[in-house]
CSV table of C-alpha atoms in Angstrom, one decimal:
chain,number,residue,atom,x,y,z
T,1,MET,CA,21.8,-26.1,-15.8
T,2,LYS,CA,20.7,-25.1,-19.2
T,3,PRO,CA,20.6,-21.3,-19.6
T,4,LEU,CA,17.2,-19.7,-20.1
T,5,ARG,CA,16.3,-18.7,-23.6
T,6,HIS,CA,16.1,-15.0,-24.3
T,7,LEU,CA,13.5,-13.8,-26.8
T,8,ALA,CA,12.3,-10.6,-28.5
T,9,PRO,CA,8.7,-9.7,-27.6
T,10,ASP,CA,7.4,-10.8,-31.1
T,11,GLU,CA,9.2,-14.1,-30.7
T,12,ALA,CA,7.4,-14.7,-27.4
T,13,ALA,CA,4.1,-13.7,-29.0
T,14,ALA,CA,4.7,-16.2,-31.7
T,15,LEU,CA,4.5,-19.0,-29.1
T,16,ILE,CA,0.8,-18.1,-28.6
T,17,ASP,CA,-1.8,-19.5,-31.0
T,18,ASP,CA,-5.4,-18.7,-31.8
T,19,GLY,CA,-7.7,-19.9,-29.0
T,20,MET,CA,-5.1,-20.3,-26.3
T,21,THR,CA,-5.6,-19.2,-22.7
T,22,VAL,CA,-3.1,-16.6,-21.6
T,23,ALA,CA,-2.7,-15.5,-18.0
T,24,LEU,CA,-1.1,-12.2,-17.1
T,25,GLY,CA,0.6,-11.5,-13.8
T,26,GLY,CA,0.3,-8.2,-12.0
T,27,PHE,CA,-2.6,-6.5,-10.4
T,28,THR,CA,-3.9,-3.3,-12.1
T,29,ALA,CA,-1.1,-1.8,-14.2
T,30,ALA,CA,1.2,-2.6,-11.3
T,31,GLY,CA,3.5,-5.5,-12.2
T,32,ALA,CA,1.5,-6.3,-15.4
T,33,PRO,CA,3.5,-7.6,-18.4
T,34,LYS,CA,4.2,-4.7,-20.8
T,35,ALA,CA,6.0,-5.9,-24.0
T,36,VAL,CA,4.6,-9.3,-24.9
T,37,PRO,CA,0.9,-8.3,-24.8
T,38,LEU,CA,1.6,-5.4,-27.1
T,39,ALA,CA,3.5,-7.8,-29.5
T,40,LEU,CA,0.6,-10.2,-29.2
T,41,ALA,CA,-1.8,-7.4,-30.3
T,42,ALA,CA,0.5,-6.6,-33.3
T,43,ARG,CA,0.4,-10.3,-34.2
T,44,ALA,CA,-3.4,-10.4,-34.0
T,45,ARG,CA,-3.6,-7.4,-36.4
T,46,ALA,CA,-1.3,-9.1,-38.8
T,47,GLU,CA,-3.2,-12.4,-38.7
T,48,HIS,CA,-6.5,-10.6,-39.2
T,49,ALA,CA,-5.1,-8.7,-42.2
T,50,ALA,CA,-4.1,-12.0,-43.7
T,51,GLY,CA,-7.7,-13.3,-43.2
T,52,ARG,CA,-6.9,-15.7,-40.4
T,53,PRO,CA,-8.7,-15.8,-37.0
T,54,PHE,CA,-6.7,-14.9,-33.9
T,55,ARG,CA,-8.1,-14.3,-30.5
T,56,VAL,CA,-7.1,-15.5,-27.0
T,57,ARG,CA,-8.8,-16.2,-23.8
T,58,LEU,CA,-7.3,-13.8,-21.3
T,59,LEU,CA,-7.0,-14.1,-17.5
T,60,SER,CA,-5.4,-11.7,-15.0
T,61,GLY,CA,-5.3,-10.7,-11.4
T,62,ALA,CA,-7.3,-7.6,-12.0
T,63,SER,CA,-7.2,-4.9,-14.7
T,64,THR,CA,-3.9,-4.8,-16.7
T,65,GLY,CA,-3.5,-1.2,-18.0
T,66,ALA,CA,-2.1,-1.1,-21.5
T,67,ALA,CA,-2.4,-4.9,-22.2
T,68,ASP,CA,-6.2,-4.8,-22.2
T,69,ASP,CA,-6.4,-1.7,-24.3
T,70,ALA,CA,-3.9,-3.0,-26.9
T,71,LEU,CA,-5.5,-6.4,-27.2
T,72,ALA,CA,-9.0,-5.1,-27.3
T,73,GLU,CA,-8.2,-2.6,-30.0
T,74,ALA,CA,-6.7,-5.4,-32.0
T,75,SER,CA,-9.9,-7.5,-31.5
T,76,ALA,CA,-7.6,-10.1,-30.0
T,77,ILE,CA,-9.7,-11.2,-27.0
T,78,SER,CA,-12.5,-13.8,-27.1
T,79,PHE,CA,-12.9,-14.3,-23.3
T,80,ARG,CA,-11.9,-12.2,-20.3
T,81,ALA,CA,-11.9,-12.7,-16.6
T,82,PRO,CA,-12.0,-11.5,-13.8
T,83,TYR,CA,-11.9,-7.7,-14.0
T,84,GLN,CA,-11.0,-5.0,-16.5
T,85,SER,CA,-11.0,-1.2,-16.8
T,86,SER,CA,-10.4,-0.7,-20.5
T,87,ARG,CA,-12.9,1.5,-22.5
T,88,ALA,CA,-12.3,-0.4,-25.7
T,89,LEU,CA,-12.8,-3.8,-24.0
T,90,ARG,CA,-15.8,-2.5,-22.1
T,91,GLN,CA,-17.5,-1.6,-25.4
T,92,GLN,CA,-16.8,-5.1,-26.8
T,93,ILE,CA,-18.1,-6.8,-23.7
T,94,ASN,CA,-21.3,-4.7,-23.8
T,95,ALA,CA,-21.7,-5.4,-27.5
T,96,GLY,CA,-21.5,-9.1,-26.9
T,97,GLU,CA,-18.2,-9.5,-28.8
T,98,VAL,CA,-16.2,-10.7,-25.8
T,99,ALA,CA,-17.4,-13.2,-23.2
T,100,TYR,CA,-16.8,-11.7,-19.9
T,101,VAL,CA,-16.9,-13.4,-16.5
T,102,ASP,CA,-17.0,-10.9,-13.6
T,103,LEU,CA,-15.6,-12.6,-10.5
T,104,HIS,CA,-14.8,-11.9,-6.9
T,105,LEU,CA,-11.0,-11.5,-7.0
T,106,SER,CA,-10.4,-13.9,-4.2
T,107,HIS,CA,-12.2,-16.7,-6.2
T,108,VAL,CA,-9.8,-16.6,-9.2
T,109,ALA,CA,-7.0,-18.7,-7.8
T,110,PRO,CA,-9.1,-21.6,-6.5
T,111,MET,CA,-11.1,-21.6,-9.8
T,112,VAL,CA,-7.8,-21.8,-11.8
T,113,GLN,CA,-6.7,-24.7,-9.6
T,114,ALA,CA,-10.0,-26.5,-10.2
T,115,GLY,CA,-9.7,-26.0,-14.0
T,116,LEU,CA,-13.0,-24.0,-14.1
T,117,LEU,CA,-11.4,-21.2,-16.2
T,118,GLY,CA,-9.7,-23.7,-18.6
T,119,ALA,CA,-6.2,-24.9,-18.7
T,120,ILE,CA,-3.6,-22.1,-18.9
T,121,ASP,CA,-1.5,-22.5,-22.0
T,122,VAL,CA,0.9,-19.6,-21.3
T,123,ALA,CA,1.5,-17.4,-18.2
T,124,ILE,CA,3.3,-14.1,-18.7
T,125,VAL,CA,4.7,-12.5,-15.6
T,126,GLU,CA,6.9,-9.5,-14.9
T,127,ALA,CA,10.0,-10.0,-12.8
T,128,THR,CA,13.2,-8.2,-11.6
T,129,ASP,CA,15.1,-11.5,-11.7
T,130,VAL,CA,14.8,-15.1,-12.9
T,131,THR,CA,17.4,-17.8,-12.2
T,132,VAL,CA,18.3,-20.8,-14.3
T,133,ASP,CA,16.8,-23.1,-11.6
T,134,GLY,CA,13.4,-21.4,-11.9
T,135,ARG,CA,13.3,-18.8,-9.1
T,136,ILE,CA,11.3,-15.8,-10.1
T,137,ALA,CA,11.2,-12.4,-8.3
T,138,LEU,CA,8.0,-10.6,-9.1
T,139,THR,CA,7.6,-6.8,-9.1
T,140,THR,CA,5.0,-4.2,-8.0
T,141,GLY,CA,1.8,-6.3,-8.4
T,142,ILE,CA,1.3,-9.9,-7.3
T,143,GLY,CA,-2.3,-10.6,-8.3
T,144,VAL,CA,-2.8,-14.3,-9.2
T,145,ALA,CA,0.7,-14.8,-10.6
T,146,PRO,CA,1.8,-17.5,-8.1
T,147,THR,CA,-1.2,-19.7,-9.0
T,148,PHE,CA,-0.7,-18.9,-12.7
T,149,LEU,CA,2.9,-19.9,-12.5
T,150,ARG,CA,2.0,-23.2,-10.7
T,151,SER,CA,-0.7,-24.0,-13.3
T,152,ALA,CA,0.6,-22.9,-16.7
T,153,ARG,CA,2.0,-25.3,-19.3
T,154,ARG,CA,4.5,-22.7,-20.4
T,155,ILE,CA,5.9,-19.5,-18.8
T,156,VAL,CA,7.2,-16.3,-20.4
T,157,VAL,CA,9.1,-14.0,-18.0
T,158,GLU,CA,9.4,-10.3,-18.8
T,159,LEU,CA,12.6,-9.1,-17.1
T,160,ASN,CA,11.9,-5.5,-16.4
T,161,ARG,CA,15.1,-3.5,-15.7
T,162,ARG,CA,13.0,-0.4,-14.8
T,163,GLN,CA,11.6,-2.2,-11.7
T,164,ASP,CA,13.6,-2.0,-8.5
T,165,ALA,CA,15.5,-5.2,-7.7
T,166,ARG,CA,14.6,-4.8,-4.0
T,167,LEU,CA,10.9,-5.3,-4.5
T,168,HIS,CA,10.9,-9.0,-3.8
T,169,ARG,CA,11.9,-8.2,-0.2
T,170,LEU,CA,8.3,-7.0,0.3
T,171,HIS,CA,6.7,-10.2,-1.0
T,172,ASP,CA,5.0,-12.9,0.9
T,173,LEU,CA,4.1,-15.5,-1.7
T,174,ALA,CA,2.0,-18.5,-0.8
T,175,VAL,CA,-0.4,-20.7,-2.8
T,176,LEU,CA,-3.2,-22.2,-0.7
T,177,PRO,CA,-3.8,-26.0,-1.3
T,178,PRO,CA,-7.1,-27.1,-2.8
T,179,PRO,CA,-9.9,-28.5,-0.5
T,180,PRO,CA,-9.9,-30.7,1.6
T,181,HIS,CA,-6.3,-30.0,2.4
T,182,ARG,CA,-6.7,-26.5,3.8
T,183,ASP,CA,-6.0,-25.4,7.3
T,184,VAL,CA,-6.4,-22.1,9.2
T,185,ILE,CA,-4.4,-19.4,7.5
T,186,PRO,CA,-1.9,-18.4,10.3
T,187,ILE,CA,-2.1,-14.6,9.8
T,188,HIS,CA,-3.1,-12.8,12.9
T,189,GLY,CA,-1.6,-9.4,12.2
T,190,VAL,CA,-1.1,-7.1,9.1
T,191,LEU,CA,2.6,-7.9,8.9
T,192,ASP,CA,2.5,-11.7,9.5
T,193,ARG,CA,4.1,-13.8,6.8
T,194,ILE,CA,3.4,-17.3,5.6
T,195,GLY,CA,5.3,-17.6,2.3
T,196,GLY,CA,8.5,-16.9,0.5
T,197,ARG,CA,9.9,-13.9,-1.4
T,198,ARG,CA,10.2,-15.7,-4.8
T,199,MET,CA,8.2,-18.2,-6.8
T,200,ARG,CA,9.9,-21.4,-7.9
T,201,VAL,CA,8.9,-23.2,-11.0
T,202,GLU,CA,10.3,-26.0,-13.1
T,203,PRO,CA,12.9,-24.4,-15.4
T,204,ASP,CA,11.8,-26.3,-18.5
T,205,ARG,CA,8.4,-24.6,-18.3
T,206,ILE,CA,10.1,-21.2,-18.8
T,207,VAL,CA,10.1,-21.0,-22.6
T,208,GLY,CA,11.5,-17.5,-22.8
T,209,VAL,CA,12.8,-14.4,-21.1
T,210,VAL,CA,12.0,-11.0,-22.6
T,211,GLU,CA,14.1,-8.0,-21.6
T,212,THR,CA,12.1,-4.9,-21.0
T,213,ASP,CA,12.6,-1.4,-19.6
T,214,ALA,CA,9.1,0.0,-19.1
T,215,ASP,CA,7.2,1.9,-16.4
T,216,ASP,CA,4.0,0.7,-14.7
T,217,ALA,CA,2.4,3.9,-16.2
T,218,VAL,CA,-0.1,4.5,-13.4
T,219,ALA,CA,-1.8,7.8,-13.9
T,220,PRO,CA,-1.7,10.1,-10.8
T,221,PHE,CA,-5.0,10.9,-9.2
T,222,GLY,CA,-6.7,14.2,-9.8
T,223,ALA,CA,-6.9,16.8,-7.0
T,224,ASP,CA,-9.5,15.9,-4.4
T,225,ASP,CA,-12.6,17.9,-5.2
T,226,ALA,CA,-15.1,19.3,-2.7
T,227,THR,CA,-17.4,16.3,-3.0
T,228,CYS,CA,-14.6,13.9,-2.1
T,229,GLY,CA,-13.6,16.1,0.8
T,230,ARG,CA,-17.1,16.2,2.3
T,231,ILE,CA,-17.5,12.5,2.0
T,232,ALA,CA,-14.2,12.1,3.8
T,233,GLU,CA,-15.2,14.5,6.6
T,234,HIS,CA,-18.5,12.7,7.3
T,235,LEU,CA,-16.6,9.3,7.5
T,236,VAL,CA,-13.9,10.6,9.7
T,237,ARG,CA,-16.4,12.1,12.1
T,238,PHE,CA,-18.3,8.8,12.2
T,239,LEU,CA,-15.2,6.7,12.9
T,240,LEU,CA,-14.2,9.0,15.8
T,241,ASP,CA,-17.7,8.8,17.2
T,242,GLU,CA,-17.5,5.0,17.0
T,243,VAL,CA,-14.2,5.1,19.0
T,244,ALA,CA,-15.9,7.4,21.6
T,245,ALA,CA,-18.8,4.9,21.8
T,246,GLY,CA,-16.4,2.0,22.4
T,247,ARG,CA,-17.4,0.2,19.2
T,248,LEU,CA,-13.9,0.8,17.7
T,249,PRO,CA,-10.6,0.6,19.5
T,250,PRO,CA,-8.7,3.9,19.9
T,251,GLY,CA,-6.3,2.9,17.1
T,252,LEU,CA,-9.2,1.9,14.8
T,253,LEU,CA,-9.0,-1.5,13.0
T,254,PRO,CA,-7.1,-2.3,9.8
T,255,ILE,CA,-8.5,-0.3,6.9
T,256,GLN,CA,-9.3,-1.6,3.4
T,257,ALA,CA,-9.9,1.0,0.8
T,258,GLY,CA,-11.0,0.6,-2.8
T,259,VAL,CA,-9.4,2.3,-5.8
T,260,GLY,CA,-10.1,5.9,-6.8
T,261,ASN,CA,-10.2,9.5,-5.9
T,262,VAL,CA,-12.8,9.1,-3.1
T,263,SER,CA,-10.8,6.4,-1.3
T,264,ASN,CA,-7.6,8.5,-1.8
T,265,ALA,CA,-9.4,11.5,-0.3
T,266,VAL,CA,-10.7,9.5,2.7
T,267,LEU,CA,-7.2,8.2,3.5
T,268,ALA,CA,-5.8,11.7,3.3
T,269,ALA,CA,-8.5,13.0,5.6
T,270,LEU,CA,-7.8,10.2,8.1
T,271,GLY,CA,-4.1,10.9,8.0
T,272,ALA,CA,-4.5,14.7,8.4
T,273,HIS,CA,-7.1,14.7,11.3
T,274,PRO,CA,-5.3,15.4,14.6
T,275,ASP,CA,-7.7,13.1,16.6
T,276,VAL,CA,-7.1,10.1,14.4
T,277,PRO,CA,-4.2,8.0,15.7
T,278,PRO,CA,-1.8,6.1,13.4
T,279,PHE,CA,-3.5,3.1,11.9
T,280,GLU,CA,-2.9,-0.1,9.9
T,281,MET,CA,-4.1,-1.1,6.4
T,282,TRP,CA,-5.0,-4.5,5.0
T,283,THR,CA,-6.1,-3.9,1.4
T,284,GLU,CA,-5.8,-5.1,-2.2
T,285,VAL,CA,-4.3,-1.9,-3.7
T,286,LEU,CA,-2.0,0.6,-2.2
T,287,GLN,CA,-2.4,4.1,-3.8
T,288,ASP,CA,-0.5,7.3,-3.7
T,289,GLY,CA,-2.2,8.7,-0.6
T,290,ALA,CA,-1.4,5.6,1.4
T,291,VAL,CA,2.3,5.9,0.5
T,292,ASP,CA,2.5,9.4,1.8
T,293,LEU,CA,0.9,8.3,5.1
T,294,LEU,CA,3.2,5.3,5.4
T,295,LEU,CA,6.2,7.6,4.9
T,296,ARG,CA,4.9,10.0,7.6
T,297,GLY,CA,4.2,7.1,10.1
T,298,ARG,CA,0.5,7.8,10.0
T,299,ILE,CA,0.1,4.3,8.6
T,300,THR,CA,2.1,2.0,10.8
T,301,ALA,CA,1.8,-1.2,8.8
T,302,ALA,CA,0.3,-2.1,5.4
T,303,SER,CA,-0.5,-5.3,3.5
T,304,SER,CA,-1.5,-5.2,-0.1
T,305,CYS,CA,-1.6,-7.1,-3.4
T,306,ALA,CA,-0.1,-4.3,-5.5
T,307,LEU,CA,1.6,-0.9,-5.4
T,308,THR,CA,-0.6,1.0,-7.8
T,309,LEU,CA,1.4,4.1,-7.7
T,310,SER,CA,2.2,7.1,-9.9
T,311,ALA,CA,5.8,7.5,-10.8
T,312,PRO,CA,6.4,10.3,-8.2
T,313,ALA,CA,4.8,8.2,-5.4
T,314,ARG,CA,6.8,5.1,-6.3
T,315,ALA,CA,10.0,7.1,-6.3
T,316,ARG,CA,9.2,8.5,-2.9
T,317,LEU,CA,8.6,5.0,-1.6
T,318,LEU,CA,11.7,3.5,-3.1
T,319,ASP,CA,13.8,6.4,-1.8
T,320,ALA,CA,12.7,5.5,1.7
T,321,PHE,CA,12.7,1.7,1.1
T,322,ASP,CA,14.9,0.8,4.1
T,323,ALA,CA,12.6,2.8,6.4
T,324,VAL,CA,9.4,1.1,5.2
T,325,LYS,CA,10.4,-2.4,4.1
T,326,ASP,CA,9.6,-3.9,7.5
T,327,ARG,CA,6.2,-2.2,7.5
T,328,LEU,CA,4.9,-3.2,4.1
T,329,VAL,CA,4.0,-6.6,2.7
T,330,LEU,CA,2.8,-7.6,-0.8
T,331,ARG,CA,0.7,-10.8,-1.1
T,332,PRO,CA,-1.2,-12.8,-3.7
T,333,ALA,CA,-4.9,-11.8,-4.2
T,334,GLU,CA,-6.1,-15.1,-2.8
T,335,ILE,CA,-4.5,-14.0,0.5
T,336,SER,CA,-5.0,-10.2,0.4
T,337,ASN,CA,-8.7,-10.6,-0.4
T,338,HIS,CA,-9.4,-13.8,1.6
T,339,PRO,CA,-12.9,-13.6,3.2
T,340,ALA,CA,-11.7,-15.4,6.3
T,341,LEU,CA,-8.9,-13.0,6.9
T,342,ALA,CA,-11.2,-10.0,6.3
T,343,ARG,CA,-13.3,-11.3,9.2
T,344,GLN,CA,-10.4,-12.5,11.4
T,345,LEU,CA,-8.6,-9.2,11.2
T,346,ALA,CA,-11.9,-7.3,11.7
T,347,LEU,CA,-11.4,-4.8,8.8
T,348,ILE,CA,-13.0,-1.5,8.2
T,349,ALA,CA,-14.0,-1.9,4.5
T,350,LEU,CA,-14.3,1.3,2.4
T,351,ASN,CA,-15.7,0.7,-1.1
T,352,THR,CA,-17.5,2.8,-3.8
T,353,ALA,CA,-20.9,2.3,-5.4
T,354,LEU,CA,-22.5,3.2,-8.7
T,355,GLU,CA,-25.9,3.4,-7.1
T,356,VAL,CA,-27.6,2.5,-3.8
T,357,ASP,CA,-31.3,1.9,-3.3
T,358,LEU,CA,-33.6,2.9,-0.5
T,359,TYR,CA,-32.9,-0.3,1.5
T,360,GLY,CA,-29.2,-0.6,1.0
T,361,HIS,CA,-28.7,-2.8,-2.0
T,362,VAL,CA,-25.6,-1.7,-3.9
T,363,ASN,CA,-24.8,-1.8,-7.6
T,364,SER,CA,-21.1,-1.5,-8.2
T,365,THR,CA,-20.8,-2.8,-11.8
T,366,HIS,CA,-23.7,-2.2,-14.3
T,367,VAL,CA,-25.0,1.1,-15.6
T,368,LEU,CA,-28.8,0.9,-16.0
T,369,GLY,CA,-28.5,-2.8,-15.0
T,370,THR,CA,-27.0,-3.9,-18.4
T,371,GLN,CA,-23.9,-2.0,-19.3
T,372,MET,CA,-20.7,-3.3,-17.6
T,373,MET,CA,-18.4,-0.7,-16.3
T,374,ASN,CA,-15.4,-2.6,-14.8
T,375,GLY,CA,-16.4,-5.4,-12.5
T,376,ILE,CA,-17.0,-6.2,-8.9
T,377,GLY,CA,-13.2,-6.5,-8.2
T,378,GLY,CA,-12.5,-7.1,-4.5
T,379,SER,CA,-15.3,-5.1,-3.0
T,380,GLY,CA,-17.5,-8.2,-2.4
T,381,ASP,CA,-14.6,-10.1,-0.8
T,382,PHE,CA,-14.4,-7.4,1.8
T,383,GLU,CA,-17.8,-5.8,2.4
T,384,ARG,CA,-19.5,-9.1,3.2
T,385,ASN,CA,-16.9,-10.1,5.7
T,386,ALA,CA,-15.6,-6.9,7.3
T,387,TYR,CA,-16.3,-5.8,10.8
T,388,LEU,CA,-17.6,-2.5,9.4
T,389,SER,CA,-18.7,-2.2,5.8
T,390,VAL,CA,-19.0,1.3,4.3
T,391,PHE,CA,-20.0,2.4,0.8
T,392,LEU,CA,-18.9,5.8,-0.4
T,393,CYS,CA,-20.3,7.7,-3.4
T,394,PRO,CA,-21.4,11.1,-4.5
T,395,SER,CA,-25.2,11.7,-4.1
T,396,ALA,CA,-25.5,12.6,-7.8
T,397,GLN,CA,-23.5,12.3,-11.0
T,398,LYS,CA,-23.2,14.2,-14.3
T,399,GLY,CA,-24.0,17.6,-12.8
T,400,GLY,CA,-27.1,16.3,-11.0
T,401,ALA,CA,-28.6,14.5,-14.0
T,402,ILE,CA,-28.2,11.1,-12.3
T,403,SER,CA,-29.2,10.3,-8.7
T,404,THR,CA,-26.9,7.8,-6.9
T,405,LEU,CA,-29.8,7.0,-4.5
T,406,VAL,CA,-32.6,5.3,-6.4
T,407,PRO,CA,-35.8,3.4,-5.4
T,408,MET,CA,-34.4,0.0,-6.6
T,409,VAL,CA,-31.0,-0.6,-8.0
T,410,SER,CA,-30.9,-1.8,-11.5
T,411,HIS,CA,-28.3,-4.6,-10.7
T,412,VAL,CA,-27.4,-6.0,-7.3
T,413,ASP,CA,-23.8,-6.7,-6.4
T,414,HIS,CA,-24.1,-6.3,-2.6
T,415,SER,CA,-27.3,-7.0,-0.7
T,416,GLU,CA,-28.8,-5.0,2.1
T,417,HIS,CA,-27.6,-7.7,4.5
T,418,SER,CA,-24.0,-6.6,4.0
T,419,THR,CA,-24.4,-2.8,3.6
T,420,GLN,CA,-23.9,-1.2,7.0
T,421,VAL,CA,-23.0,2.5,6.3
T,422,VAL,CA,-23.5,4.7,3.3
T,423,VAL,CA,-21.8,8.0,2.9
T,424,THR,CA,-22.3,10.8,0.3
T,425,GLU,CA,-21.2,14.4,0.4
T,426,GLN,CA,-24.7,15.1,1.9
T,427,GLY,CA,-24.2,13.0,5.0
T,428,LEU,CA,-23.9,9.5,6.4
T,429,ALA,CA,-26.6,6.8,7.0
T,430,ASP,CA,-25.7,4.2,9.7
T,431,LEU,CA,-28.0,1.3,8.7
T,432,ARG,CA,-26.9,-1.1,11.3
T,433,GLY,CA,-29.9,-2.6,13.2
T,434,LYS,CA,-32.4,-0.6,11.2
T,435,ALA,CA,-35.6,-2.0,9.7
T,436,PRO,CA,-36.3,-1.3,6.0
T,437,PHE,CA,-38.5,1.7,6.5
T,438,GLU,CA,-35.9,3.2,8.8
T,439,ARG,CA,-33.2,2.6,6.2
T,440,ALA,CA,-35.2,4.3,3.6
T,441,ARG,CA,-35.8,7.4,5.8
T,442,LEU,CA,-32.1,7.6,6.7
T,443,LEU,CA,-30.8,7.2,3.2
T,444,ILE,CA,-33.2,9.8,1.8
T,445,GLU,CA,-32.7,12.4,4.5
T,446,GLN,CA,-29.0,11.9,5.1
T,447,CYS,CA,-27.5,10.8,1.7
T,448,ALA,CA,-29.8,11.7,-1.2
T,449,HIS,CA,-29.2,14.8,-3.2
T,450,PRO,CA,-31.7,17.5,-2.3
T,451,ALA,CA,-33.1,17.7,-5.8
T,452,TYR,CA,-34.2,14.0,-5.6
T,453,ARG,CA,-35.5,13.8,-2.0
T,454,ASP,CA,-39.1,14.7,-2.7
T,455,THR,CA,-39.2,12.2,-5.5
T,456,LEU,CA,-37.8,9.4,-3.3
T,457,ARG,CA,-40.1,10.4,-0.4
T,458,ALA,CA,-43.1,10.2,-2.7
T,459,TYR,CA,-42.1,6.8,-4.0
T,460,VAL,CA,-41.9,5.3,-0.5
T,461,ALA,CA,-45.2,7.0,0.6
T,462,SER,CA,-47.1,5.7,-2.4
T,463,ALA,CA,-45.7,2.2,-2.6
T,464,PRO,CA,-48.0,-0.6,-1.4
T,465,PRO,CA,-47.4,-2.1,2.1
T,466,GLY,CA,-44.7,-4.8,2.4
T,467,HIS,CA,-41.5,-5.6,4.4
T,468,LEU,CA,-39.8,-3.7,1.5
T,469,ARG,CA,-42.1,-1.0,0.2
T,470,HIS,CA,-41.8,-1.2,-3.6
T,471,ASP,CA,-44.1,-0.2,-6.5
T,472,LEU,CA,-43.0,-2.5,-9.2
T,473,GLY,CA,-44.6,-0.3,-11.8
T,474,GLN,CA,-42.5,2.7,-10.7
T,475,ALA,CA,-39.4,1.1,-9.2
T,476,PHE,CA,-37.3,2.0,-12.3
T,477,ALA,CA,-39.0,5.2,-13.3
T,478,LEU,CA,-35.8,7.2,-12.7
T,479,HIS,CA,-33.8,4.8,-14.8
T,480,GLN,CA,-36.4,4.8,-17.6
T,481,ARG,CA,-36.4,8.6,-17.7
T,482,LEU,CA,-32.6,8.6,-17.9
T,483,GLN,CA,-32.7,6.3,-20.9
T,484,ALA,CA,-35.3,8.4,-22.6
T,485,THR,CA,-34.0,11.9,-21.8
T,486,GLY,CA,-30.4,11.6,-20.5
T,487,ARG,CA,-31.6,12.9,-17.1
T,488,MET,CA,-33.4,11.3,-14.1
T,489,LEU,CA,-35.1,14.6,-13.1
T,490,PRO,CA,-38.1,15.7,-15.1
């Protein structure tokens, strides 16, 4: 077979023209391409300096780390989907300079298959190995790479020598067929496998291999603060009470946990509590805290889409690779986030919220209803379909200037029909089977910051009668005061 063509990063970037759709492998910074996006940003700056237009349509599995930052700072993105966490890109999205489509992450692969996000001109993926017959071994993040590789007209492989060559042994790579050719996904346990360890593509679509030696550069989480710790304590106590009541089995159910310090603190608390038995995880991102529990045997099995780990945590995992390789699986996002599997496996879903209103509607994405933060990510995939859906958040932000509990959320990502439990450092509200007026009382008394409880009580008391008691003239009074003064409190 013809040998694969090796390129420098700028030579690979030269294959991409203005207006093309580029798809990046990986999921978060884990497994995301590192060299070619930076070279593409440099090319964009050079084209702009010469007075020529140069922007691309960018797809990914989730956020990308340095790629989004570099391309946004070079004004090289015209369209972005399905999720991002870049400050520079966020500013451009909110200024209307970049068209942004915020998607449930489980929807991306089928939308690509259907052509709804445009034809993919170039897919760029990171690998530990690529063979002349087109077999590609991916790295720490799978994301939507398998579908991108199937769909792209041309493929560039970043061969990263920094990534461990054993990683593909964790992978279970499968691409679901489009309707009406689907069948039941035969996954009945966290470690069940349905795919292969490498992706195979036609070799003539691989237009270049770029040698790299770069770290995923995932920042370690900050130390758990008192707020995170109290949220974790309330949740652990609730889960143990659910076991005692017979609503959860003694070994719990597989746990899905979102990204961030709060989720990390909750996992640490679960692992440390003497009454919590070892448990399983089925999630989209495995973070530092989960790795430590996996190594200690507190997590017995884990399925994820990415190893979003700081360098020390990744080193600990790889040092113990032989001990954990049979208890850890990495899958594409279409599988890790699949709604049917979330329901079939009966997950306990733990996700975070920007704000929650008095009846359980949750805003995960937009500040003041208009300014995009990051995106919905995978939270919607899980919370609507889990056996137990929990939202975690502090009761107030910015030193108390912003209440997380509000009369009416300024944007709805998750409706009250899916929100079962809300936890803040103040307490926990179990909303299951509760009518709206009961939900409002529980959320105010159990979860709201004390400084805002009288305001929220007065709102409910003065609102006109209705199934949901709302005063449309005052529903956004706290948000309006925040816009005017920088604080929700008078």
